[in-house]
Short mmCIF file of C-alpha atoms in Angstrom, two decimals:
data_model
loop_
_atom_site.label_atom_id
_atom_site.label_comp_id
_atom_site.label_asym_id
_atom_site.label_seq_id
_atom_site.Cartn_x
_atom_site.Cartn_y
_atom_site.Cartn_z
CA UNK W 1 -34.52 25.51 73.76
CA UNK W 2 -35.54 22.89 71.37
CA UNK W 3 -34.02 21.20 68.10
CA UNK W 4 -36.08 22.49 65.22
CA UNK W 5 -36.25 22.37 61.38
CA UNK W 6 -36.77 25.44 59.29
CA UNK W 7 -36.91 26.04 55.54
CA UNK W 8 -34.52 28.47 53.84
CA UNK W 9 -34.68 29.52 50.30
CA UNK W 10 -31.67 31.38 48.51
CA UNK W 11 -33.61 33.66 45.97
CA UNK W 12 -32.70 34.19 42.44
CA UNK W 13 -31.01 37.71 43.16
CA UNK W 14 -28.34 35.81 45.27
CA UNK W 15 -27.98 32.76 43.11
CA UNK W 16 -27.44 35.00 40.01
CA UNK W 17 -24.57 36.65 41.66
CA UNK W 18 -22.98 33.49 42.72
CA UNK W 19 -22.99 34.32 46.48
CA UNK W 20 -24.77 31.02 47.75
CA UNK W 21 -21.48 30.04 49.53
CA UNK W 22 -21.36 33.28 51.27
CA UNK W 23 -24.91 32.98 52.38
CA UNK W 24 -24.33 29.56 53.59
CA UNK W 25 -21.36 30.59 55.39
CA UNK W 26 -23.42 32.95 57.53
CA UNK W 27 -25.97 30.45 58.12
CA UNK W 28 -23.35 27.93 59.26
CA UNK W 29 -21.56 30.35 61.67
CA UNK W 30 -24.87 31.08 63.19
CA UNK W 31 -24.89 27.55 64.62
CA UNK W 32 -27.53 26.30 62.06
CA UNK W 33 -26.75 22.89 60.36
CA UNK W 34 -27.81 22.58 56.50
CA UNK W 35 -29.24 19.04 56.39
CA UNK W 36 -30.80 19.12 53.12
CA UNK W 37 -30.04 21.34 50.02
CA UNK W 38 -30.90 21.52 46.34
CA UNK W 39 -30.80 23.87 43.42
CA UNK W 40 -34.22 24.12 41.47
CA UNK W 41 -35.81 26.27 39.03
CA UNK W 42 -39.34 27.09 40.16
CA UNK W 43 -42.20 27.05 37.68
CA UNK W 44 -44.81 29.76 37.96
CA UNK W 45 -47.31 27.14 39.00
CA UNK W 46 -45.19 25.79 41.76
CA UNK W 47 -44.06 29.37 42.97
CA UNK W 48 -47.79 30.39 43.06
CA UNK W 49 -48.67 27.34 45.06
CA UNK W 50 -45.85 27.87 47.61
CA UNK W 51 -46.89 31.76 47.88
CA UNK W 52 -50.54 31.08 47.87
CA UNK W 53 -50.88 32.63 51.23
CA UNK W 54 -50.06 35.94 49.52
CA UNK W 55 -52.30 35.57 46.47
CA UNK W 56 -54.74 38.45 47.26
CA UNK W 57 -51.89 40.86 48.02
CA UNK W 58 -50.81 43.34 45.39
CA UNK W 59 -47.21 42.06 45.23
CA UNK W 60 -48.14 38.44 44.59
CA UNK W 61 -47.52 38.70 40.81
CA UNK W 62 -44.31 40.33 41.16
CA UNK W 63 -43.18 37.80 43.80
CA UNK W 64 -44.02 34.87 41.56
CA UNK W 65 -42.30 36.44 38.67
CA UNK W 66 -39.10 37.25 40.60
CA UNK W 67 -39.01 33.60 42.13
CA UNK W 68 -39.11 32.11 38.71
CA UNK W 69 -36.43 34.55 37.07
CA UNK W 70 -33.72 32.19 38.02
CA UNK W 71 -32.66 29.15 40.03
CA UNK W 72 -33.12 29.13 43.81
CA UNK W 73 -31.48 26.86 46.45
CA UNK W 74 -33.92 25.31 48.82
CA UNK W 75 -32.47 24.02 52.06
CA UNK W 76 -33.52 22.40 55.51
CA UNK W 77 -31.87 23.97 58.55
CA UNK W 78 -31.57 22.15 61.69
CA UNK W 79 -30.69 23.75 65.11
CA UNK W 80 -31.86 24.82 68.43
CA UNK W 81 -34.73 27.11 67.96
CA UNK W 82 -34.05 27.06 64.23
CA UNK W 83 -37.15 29.11 63.03
CA UNK W 84 -36.30 32.02 65.32
CA UNK W 85 -32.53 32.01 64.89
CA UNK W 86 -32.69 31.94 61.14
CA UNK W 87 -35.19 34.62 61.05
CA UNK W 88 -32.52 36.83 63.12
CA UNK W 89 -29.75 35.65 60.76
CA UNK W 90 -31.87 36.70 57.80
CA UNK W 91 -32.60 40.15 59.14
CA UNK W 92 -35.43 42.30 58.34
CA UNK W 93 -37.31 42.05 55.13
CA UNK W 94 -36.23 45.69 54.29
CA UNK W 95 -32.42 45.47 54.07
CA UNK W 96 -32.23 49.32 55.11
CA UNK W 97 -33.69 48.04 58.28
CA UNK W 98 -31.68 44.86 58.93
CA UNK W 99 -28.93 44.73 61.29
CA UNK W 100 -25.22 44.63 60.09
CA UNK W 101 -24.14 40.97 59.75
CA UNK W 102 -27.32 39.65 58.60
CA UNK W 103 -27.84 38.02 55.33
CA UNK W 104 -30.17 40.74 54.01
CA UNK W 105 -28.05 43.65 55.15
CA UNK W 106 -25.00 42.17 53.49
CA UNK W 107 -26.48 40.76 50.26
CA UNK W 108 -30.05 42.14 49.54
CA UNK W 109 -30.51 44.37 46.60
CA UNK W 110 -33.95 45.71 47.74
CA UNK W 111 -37.08 44.85 49.77
CA UNK W 112 -38.19 42.68 46.87
CA UNK W 113 -34.71 41.25 45.96
CA UNK W 114 -33.72 40.41 49.50
CA UNK W 115 -31.79 37.26 49.00
CA UNK W 116 -33.51 34.72 51.09
CA UNK W 117 -36.73 33.42 52.53
CA UNK W 118 -37.10 31.56 55.90
CA UNK W 119 -40.20 29.99 57.60
CA UNK W 120 -42.07 32.32 60.02
CA UNK W 121 -43.47 29.66 62.38
CA UNK W 122 -42.74 25.90 63.38
CA UNK W 123 -46.26 25.08 61.66
CA UNK W 124 -45.14 26.85 58.45
CA UNK W 125 -41.74 25.26 58.50
CA UNK W 126 -43.24 21.76 58.48
CA UNK W 127 -45.40 22.73 55.57
CA UNK W 128 -42.73 24.42 53.57
CA UNK W 129 -40.21 21.71 54.09
CA UNK W 130 -42.52 19.01 52.96
CA UNK W 131 -43.52 21.18 49.93
CA UNK W 132 -39.94 20.99 48.55
CA UNK W 133 -38.51 17.71 50.24
CA UNK W 134 -39.36 14.15 50.84
CA UNK W 135 -38.43 12.47 54.20
CA UNK W 136 -35.69 10.53 52.49
CA UNK W 137 -33.81 13.75 51.46
CA UNK W 138 -33.71 14.98 54.97
CA UNK W 139 -30.89 13.72 57.09
CA UNK W 140 -31.17 14.79 60.51
CA UNK W 141 -28.55 14.46 63.06
#
């Protein structure tokens, strides 16, 4: 067990329904601590750069369009094995396959509008966190 950081994004489908507090409650009840957070509006350029890894996939343009459709909440989460724990807390990408009590099972509207993003590895967490946050914005315990 090790203390890690991971990135969370509360997506436009959740911010538009004003459920960010409910999402944060699930995050915090899991034992993860929100150590940095801000509400932003992504540009197409920024969203495209963030999701660059998916550029050749057929869903890329739809993903970028969705992510710029409204504000998002970007967060840095801290905790023991934070990457794996947050992936469990989020639930499966397809909300119909997600476990009861996970963010996606409780709040996702569809496989596309699935309410949250989380880093999939420690390496990607570091890249994703630095994409949105400077070191002075992250207040680790």
